[in-house]
Amino acid sequence: MIKCCSLLNCHTQVAVLCQFLREVDYMTAFKALQEQSGHDAMDSFYDYIWDVTILEYLTHIHHKRGENEKRQIAIKAIGQTELNASNPEEVLQLAAQKRKKKFLQAMAKLYF
């Protein structure tokens, strides 16, 4: 799915899917997020990102580009209480599962 979304220039979807792997593929996710030509509604997918490192990278990219509105959306996503690194592992896993489910439902609506 990562390869297909990349070929479709859906770079934010690629970054979200990189979280689904056993080990998050940061290199692929960061490279995808650097792309400026995308065909997905970038910031509408931020609610599906549970990896704080990816969200922090998004904040950095938007700051570099001067995209303050998108930067604020990424900051808001980082600030969600269930993503706090101090939470018990069960809470973090539940947050990831919830986001995975919602993302896959959104993908199904989009492509099927």
Tab-separated table of N, CA and C in Angstrom:
chain	number	residue	atom	x	y	z
A	1	MET	N	0.830	-1.201	0.000
A	1	MET	CA	0.000	0.000	0.000
A	1	MET	C	0.870	1.259	0.000
A	2	ILE	N	2.009	1.173	0.695
A	2	ILE	CA	2.908	2.329	0.747
A	2	ILE	C	3.365	2.690	-0.656
A	3	LYS	N	3.780	1.705	-1.414
A	3	LYS	CA	4.263	1.934	-2.782
A	3	LYS	C	3.144	2.509	-3.661
A	4	CYS	N	1.945	1.947	-3.554
A	4	CYS	CA	0.816	2.416	-4.365
A	4	CYS	C	0.478	3.872	-4.051
A	5	CYS	N	0.405	4.208	-2.766
A	5	CYS	CA	0.095	5.586	-2.383
A	5	CYS	C	1.185	6.538	-2.847
A	6	SER	N	2.422	6.080	-2.804
A	6	SER	CA	3.528	6.904	-3.274
A	6	SER	C	3.395	7.184	-4.767
A	7	LEU	N	3.063	6.152	-5.538
A	7	LEU	CA	2.891	6.321	-6.979
A	7	LEU	C	1.708	7.229	-7.312
A	8	LEU	N	0.725	7.273	-6.421
A	8	LEU	CA	-0.445	8.143	-6.608
A	8	LEU	C	-0.193	9.564	-6.086
A	9	ASN	N	1.030	9.818	-5.584
A	9	ASN	CA	1.398	11.107	-4.990
A	9	ASN	C	0.552	11.439	-3.763
A	10	CYS	N	0.185	10.431	-3.020
A	10	CYS	CA	-0.562	10.603	-1.768
A	10	CYS	C	0.422	10.449	-0.613
A	11	HIS	N	1.258	11.448	-0.448
A	11	HIS	CA	2.419	11.363	0.427
A	11	HIS	C	2.068	11.297	1.915
A	12	THR	N	1.024	11.962	2.320
A	12	THR	CA	0.639	11.897	3.736
A	12	THR	C	0.116	10.507	4.067
A	13	GLN	N	-0.587	9.901	3.135
A	13	GLN	CA	-1.054	8.533	3.340
A	13	GLN	C	0.140	7.587	3.472
A	14	VAL	N	1.184	7.832	2.708
A	14	VAL	CA	2.411	7.032	2.820
A	14	VAL	C	2.963	7.141	4.240
A	15	ALA	N	3.042	8.363	4.756
A	15	ALA	CA	3.586	8.577	6.107
A	15	ALA	C	2.737	7.859	7.156
A	16	VAL	N	1.423	7.917	7.019
A	16	VAL	CA	0.546	7.226	7.966
A	16	VAL	C	0.791	5.721	7.888
A	17	LEU	N	0.880	5.183	6.691
A	17	LEU	CA	1.090	3.747	6.520
A	17	LEU	C	2.448	3.291	7.052
A	18	CYS	N	3.434	4.153	7.039
A	18	CYS	CA	4.761	3.803	7.562
A	18	CYS	C	4.706	3.482	9.058
A	19	GLN	N	3.697	3.951	9.750
A	19	GLN	CA	3.515	3.641	11.168
A	19	GLN	C	3.006	2.219	11.372
A	20	PHE	N	2.383	1.635	10.358
A	20	PHE	CA	1.793	0.305	10.472
A	20	PHE	C	2.846	-0.805	10.511
A	21	LEU	N	4.047	-0.509	10.102
A	21	LEU	CA	5.103	-1.519	10.066
A	21	LEU	C	5.575	-1.854	11.475
A	22	ARG	N	6.202	-3.016	11.647
A	22	ARG	CA	6.709	-3.393	12.980
A	22	ARG	C	7.606	-2.309	13.545
A	23	GLU	N	8.535	-1.862	12.737
A	23	GLU	CA	9.391	-0.725	13.086
A	23	GLU	C	8.988	0.419	12.169
A	24	VAL	N	8.642	1.546	12.736
A	24	VAL	CA	8.212	2.686	11.925
A	24	VAL	C	9.322	3.033	10.934
A	25	ASP	N	8.951	3.167	9.676
A	25	ASP	CA	9.919	3.503	8.621
A	25	ASP	C	10.000	5.019	8.512
A	26	TYR	N	10.815	5.609	9.385
A	26	TYR	CA	10.920	7.065	9.428
A	26	TYR	C	11.512	7.636	8.145
A	27	MET	N	12.482	6.940	7.577
A	27	MET	CA	13.126	7.462	6.377
A	27	MET	C	12.105	7.643	5.246
A	28	THR	N	11.277	6.635	5.028
A	28	THR	CA	10.249	6.719	3.981
A	28	THR	C	9.193	7.758	4.348
A	29	ALA	N	8.778	7.781	5.607
A	29	ALA	CA	7.757	8.739	6.043
A	29	ALA	C	8.246	10.167	5.871
A	30	PHE	N	9.468	10.450	6.317
A	30	PHE	CA	9.996	11.815	6.227
A	30	PHE	C	10.195	12.237	4.778
A	31	LYS	N	10.683	11.318	3.954
A	31	LYS	CA	10.873	11.625	2.533
A	31	LYS	C	9.524	11.952	1.879
A	32	ALA	N	8.501	11.163	2.220
A	32	ALA	CA	7.169	11.401	1.649
A	32	ALA	C	6.622	12.750	2.083
A	33	LEU	N	6.824	13.103	3.346
A	33	LEU	CA	6.285	14.363	3.857
A	33	LEU	C	7.014	15.581	3.289
A	34	GLN	N	8.221	15.389	2.808
A	34	GLN	CA	8.965	16.493	2.197
A	34	GLN	C	8.435	16.846	0.818
A	35	GLU	N	7.743	15.915	0.188
A	35	GLU	CA	7.221	16.148	-1.156
A	35	GLU	C	6.201	17.278	-1.134
A	36	GLN	N	6.317	18.162	-2.087
A	36	GLN	CA	5.384	19.291	-2.144
A	36	GLN	C	4.246	19.036	-3.116
A	37	SER	N	4.423	18.081	-4.001
A	37	SER	CA	3.354	17.776	-4.958
A	37	SER	C	2.581	16.576	-4.447
A	38	GLY	N	1.459	16.835	-3.860
A	38	GLY	CA	0.651	15.748	-3.321
A	38	GLY	C	-0.771	15.826	-3.801
A	39	HIS	N	-1.423	14.682	-3.833
A	39	HIS	CA	-2.818	14.627	-4.252
A	39	HIS	C	-3.737	14.196	-3.113
A	40	ASP	N	-3.215	14.286	-1.895
A	40	ASP	CA	-4.083	13.993	-0.754
A	40	ASP	C	-4.250	15.280	0.051
A	41	ALA	N	-5.296	15.341	0.809
A	41	ALA	CA	-5.553	16.517	1.642
A	41	ALA	C	-4.688	16.392	2.886
A	42	MET	N	-3.464	16.839	2.783
A	42	MET	CA	-2.418	16.579	3.760
A	42	MET	C	-2.872	16.671	5.212
A	43	ASP	N	-3.317	17.820	5.639
A	43	ASP	CA	-3.625	18.010	7.056
A	43	ASP	C	-4.877	17.265	7.515
A	44	SER	N	-5.692	16.800	6.612
A	44	SER	CA	-6.866	16.032	7.029
A	44	SER	C	-6.481	14.637	7.530
A	45	PHE	N	-5.260	14.207	7.264
A	45	PHE	CA	-4.799	12.891	7.716
A	45	PHE	C	-4.012	12.954	9.018
A	46	TYR	N	-3.788	14.117	9.556
A	46	TYR	CA	-2.970	14.241	10.777
A	46	TYR	C	-3.608	13.547	11.979
A	47	ASP	N	-4.928	13.469	11.994
A	47	ASP	CA	-5.613	12.799	13.104
A	47	ASP	C	-5.342	11.301	13.136
A	48	TYR	N	-4.795	10.759	12.055
A	48	TYR	CA	-4.496	9.332	11.988
A	48	TYR	C	-3.052	9.025	12.369
A	49	ILE	N	-2.280	10.029	12.655
A	49	ILE	CA	-0.876	9.826	13.025
A	49	ILE	C	-0.772	9.729	14.540
A	50	TRP	N	-0.199	8.634	15.004
A	50	TRP	CA	-0.017	8.441	16.442
A	50	TRP	C	1.453	8.500	16.845
A	51	ASP	N	2.347	8.523	15.872
A	51	ASP	CA	3.769	8.583	16.181
A	51	ASP	C	4.181	10.046	16.348
A	52	VAL	N	4.567	10.409	17.558
A	52	VAL	CA	4.882	11.807	17.870
A	52	VAL	C	6.084	12.297	17.071
A	53	THR	N	7.029	11.422	16.769
A	53	THR	CA	8.202	11.821	15.983
A	53	THR	C	7.774	12.307	14.598
A	54	ILE	N	6.831	11.614	13.986
A	54	ILE	CA	6.328	12.037	12.670
A	54	ILE	C	5.590	13.365	12.795
A	55	LEU	N	4.799	13.519	13.835
A	55	LEU	CA	4.077	14.783	14.041
A	55	LEU	C	5.053	15.938	14.277
A	56	GLU	N	6.105	15.690	15.034
A	56	GLU	CA	7.112	16.729	15.261
A	56	GLU	C	7.800	17.099	13.951
A	57	TYR	N	8.065	16.122	13.116
A	57	TYR	CA	8.682	16.392	11.814
A	57	TYR	C	7.750	17.228	10.942
A	58	LEU	N	6.467	16.914	10.983
A	58	LEU	CA	5.483	17.711	10.242
A	58	LEU	C	5.494	19.166	10.704
A	59	THR	N	5.565	19.358	12.008
A	59	THR	CA	5.619	20.713	12.568
A	59	THR	C	6.839	21.453	12.030
A	60	HIS	N	7.967	20.765	12.010
A	60	HIS	CA	9.208	21.355	11.501
A	60	HIS	C	9.080	21.730	10.020
A	61	ILE	N	8.552	20.820	9.215
A	61	ILE	CA	8.402	21.088	7.772
A	61	ILE	C	7.508	22.296	7.536
A	62	HIS	N	6.366	22.341	8.225
A	62	HIS	CA	5.443	23.463	8.022
A	62	HIS	C	6.059	24.780	8.492
A	63	HIS	N	6.838	24.725	9.551
A	63	HIS	CA	7.523	25.941	10.012
A	63	HIS	C	8.516	26.416	8.945
A	64	LYS	N	9.286	25.481	8.393
A	64	LYS	CA	10.261	25.815	7.347
A	64	LYS	C	9.592	26.435	6.125
A	65	ARG	N	8.426	25.933	5.773
A	65	ARG	CA	7.711	26.401	4.580
A	65	ARG	C	6.859	27.645	4.863
A	66	GLY	N	6.751	28.029	6.116
A	66	GLY	CA	5.914	29.171	6.460
A	66	GLY	C	4.436	28.869	6.423
A	67	GLU	N	4.077	27.604	6.550
A	67	GLU	CA	2.673	27.169	6.518
A	67	GLU	C	2.139	27.114	7.950
A	68	ASN	N	1.795	28.277	8.461
A	68	ASN	CA	1.435	28.380	9.874
A	68	ASN	C	0.139	27.667	10.238
A	69	GLU	N	-0.855	27.696	9.355
A	69	GLU	CA	-2.120	27.012	9.662
A	69	GLU	C	-1.910	25.507	9.780
A	70	LYS	N	-1.185	24.930	8.824
A	70	LYS	CA	-0.914	23.488	8.863
A	70	LYS	C	-0.029	23.137	10.056
A	71	ARG	N	0.893	24.028	10.382
A	71	ARG	CA	1.754	23.816	11.552
A	71	ARG	C	0.912	23.748	12.826
A	72	GLN	N	-0.079	24.628	12.941
A	72	GLN	CA	-0.945	24.632	14.117
A	72	GLN	C	-1.777	23.354	14.204
A	73	ILE	N	-2.189	22.832	13.058
A	73	ILE	CA	-2.951	21.577	13.041
A	73	ILE	C	-2.062	20.430	13.532
A	74	ALA	N	-0.811	20.417	13.099
A	74	ALA	CA	0.126	19.379	13.557
A	74	ALA	C	0.404	19.516	15.049
A	75	ILE	N	0.552	20.742	15.529
A	75	ILE	CA	0.787	20.974	16.958
A	75	ILE	C	-0.417	20.503	17.775
A	76	LYS	N	-1.602	20.773	17.266
A	76	LYS	CA	-2.821	20.318	17.950
A	76	LYS	C	-2.852	18.795	18.022
A	77	ALA	N	-2.432	18.130	16.951
A	77	ALA	CA	-2.398	16.666	16.938
A	77	ALA	C	-1.391	16.132	17.958
A	78	ILE	N	-0.255	16.793	18.092
A	78	ILE	CA	0.759	16.377	19.066
A	78	ILE	C	0.212	16.514	20.486
A	79	GLY	N	-0.592	17.531	20.725
A	79	GLY	CA	-1.083	17.829	22.061
A	79	GLY	C	-2.190	16.925	22.574
A	80	GLN	N	-2.613	15.954	21.789
A	80	GLN	CA	-3.680	15.056	22.238
A	80	GLN	C	-3.178	14.219	23.418
A	81	THR	N	-3.952	14.197	24.477
A	81	THR	CA	-3.509	13.570	25.723
A	81	THR	C	-3.171	12.088	25.583
A	82	GLU	N	-3.870	11.377	24.717
A	82	GLU	CA	-3.594	9.937	24.599
A	82	GLU	C	-2.259	9.645	23.922
A	83	LEU	N	-1.619	10.659	23.319
A	83	LEU	CA	-0.317	10.462	22.681
A	83	LEU	C	0.849	10.820	23.593
A	84	ASN	N	0.553	11.242	24.807
A	84	ASN	CA	1.586	11.627	25.759
A	84	ASN	C	2.501	10.438	26.054
A	85	ALA	N	3.805	10.640	25.896
A	85	ALA	CA	4.787	9.564	26.095
A	85	ALA	C	4.795	9.031	27.521
A	86	SER	N	4.261	9.784	28.465
A	86	SER	CA	4.221	9.335	29.866
A	86	SER	C	3.059	8.392	30.145
A	87	ASN	N	2.171	8.227	29.191
A	87	ASN	CA	1.035	7.320	29.370
A	87	ASN	C	1.514	5.872	29.444
A	88	PRO	N	0.741	5.033	30.111
A	88	PRO	CA	1.060	3.595	30.103
A	88	PRO	C	1.013	3.052	28.668
A	89	GLU	N	1.757	2.015	28.423
A	89	GLU	CA	1.835	1.414	27.085
A	89	GLU	C	0.459	1.022	26.547
A	90	GLU	N	-0.441	0.568	27.431
A	90	GLU	CA	-1.781	0.164	26.982
A	90	GLU	C	-2.542	1.347	26.377
A	91	VAL	N	-2.390	2.515	26.978
A	91	VAL	CA	-3.074	3.718	26.478
A	91	VAL	C	-2.525	4.090	25.109
A	92	LEU	N	-1.213	4.031	24.954
A	92	LEU	CA	-0.580	4.360	23.673
A	92	LEU	C	-0.992	3.359	22.592
A	93	GLN	N	-1.067	2.075	22.956
A	93	GLN	CA	-1.482	1.045	22.001
A	93	GLN	C	-2.943	1.221	21.593
A	94	LEU	N	-3.787	1.573	22.547
A	94	LEU	CA	-5.198	1.810	22.250
A	94	LEU	C	-5.359	3.003	21.308
A	95	ALA	N	-4.587	4.060	21.546
A	95	ALA	CA	-4.624	5.237	20.672
A	95	ALA	C	-4.195	4.853	19.257
A	96	ALA	N	-3.160	4.026	19.135
A	96	ALA	CA	-2.692	3.582	17.822
A	96	ALA	C	-3.756	2.735	17.130
A	97	GLN	N	-4.355	1.803	17.864
A	97	GLN	CA	-5.386	0.941	17.277
A	97	GLN	C	-6.580	1.750	16.788
A	98	LYS	N	-6.981	2.719	17.584
A	98	LYS	CA	-8.114	3.567	17.214
A	98	LYS	C	-7.813	4.335	15.923
A	99	ARG	N	-6.618	4.870	15.825
A	99	ARG	CA	-6.238	5.632	14.638
A	99	ARG	C	-6.067	4.739	13.414
A	100	LYS	N	-5.529	3.549	13.611
A	100	LYS	CA	-5.398	2.598	12.502
A	100	LYS	C	-6.767	2.279	11.919
A	101	LYS	N	-7.707	1.981	12.799
A	101	LYS	CA	-9.054	1.615	12.358
A	101	LYS	C	-9.699	2.759	11.578
A	102	LYS	N	-9.622	3.968	12.119
A	102	LYS	CA	-10.234	5.124	11.449
A	102	LYS	C	-9.560	5.412	10.107
A	103	PHE	N	-8.229	5.265	10.064
A	103	PHE	CA	-7.506	5.503	8.814
A	103	PHE	C	-7.919	4.486	7.750
A	104	LEU	N	-7.967	3.221	8.119
A	104	LEU	CA	-8.344	2.191	7.151
A	104	LEU	C	-9.786	2.366	6.677
A	105	GLN	N	-10.667	2.825	7.560
A	105	GLN	CA	-12.038	3.122	7.144
A	105	GLN	C	-12.054	4.281	6.150
A	106	ALA	N	-11.254	5.305	6.414
A	106	ALA	CA	-11.180	6.451	5.502
A	106	ALA	C	-10.606	6.031	4.146
A	107	MET	N	-9.611	5.164	4.167
A	107	MET	CA	-9.018	4.681	2.914
A	107	MET	C	-10.032	3.859	2.125
A	108	ALA	N	-10.806	3.034	2.822
A	108	ALA	CA	-11.819	2.221	2.147
A	108	ALA	C	-12.872	3.105	1.479
A	109	LYS	N	-13.286	4.157	2.169
A	109	LYS	CA	-14.266	5.088	1.593
A	109	LYS	C	-13.678	5.810	0.383
A	110	LEU	N	-12.412	6.135	0.475
A	110	LEU	CA	-11.749	6.892	-0.589
A	110	LEU	C	-11.531	6.071	-1.844
A	111	TYR	N	-11.154	4.815	-1.689
A	111	TYR	CA	-10.742	4.011	-2.836
A	111	TYR	C	-11.730	2.937	-3.262
A	112	PHE	N	-12.763	2.654	-2.443
A	112	PHE	CA	-13.679	1.576	-2.826
A	112	PHE	C	-15.097	2.042	-2.903
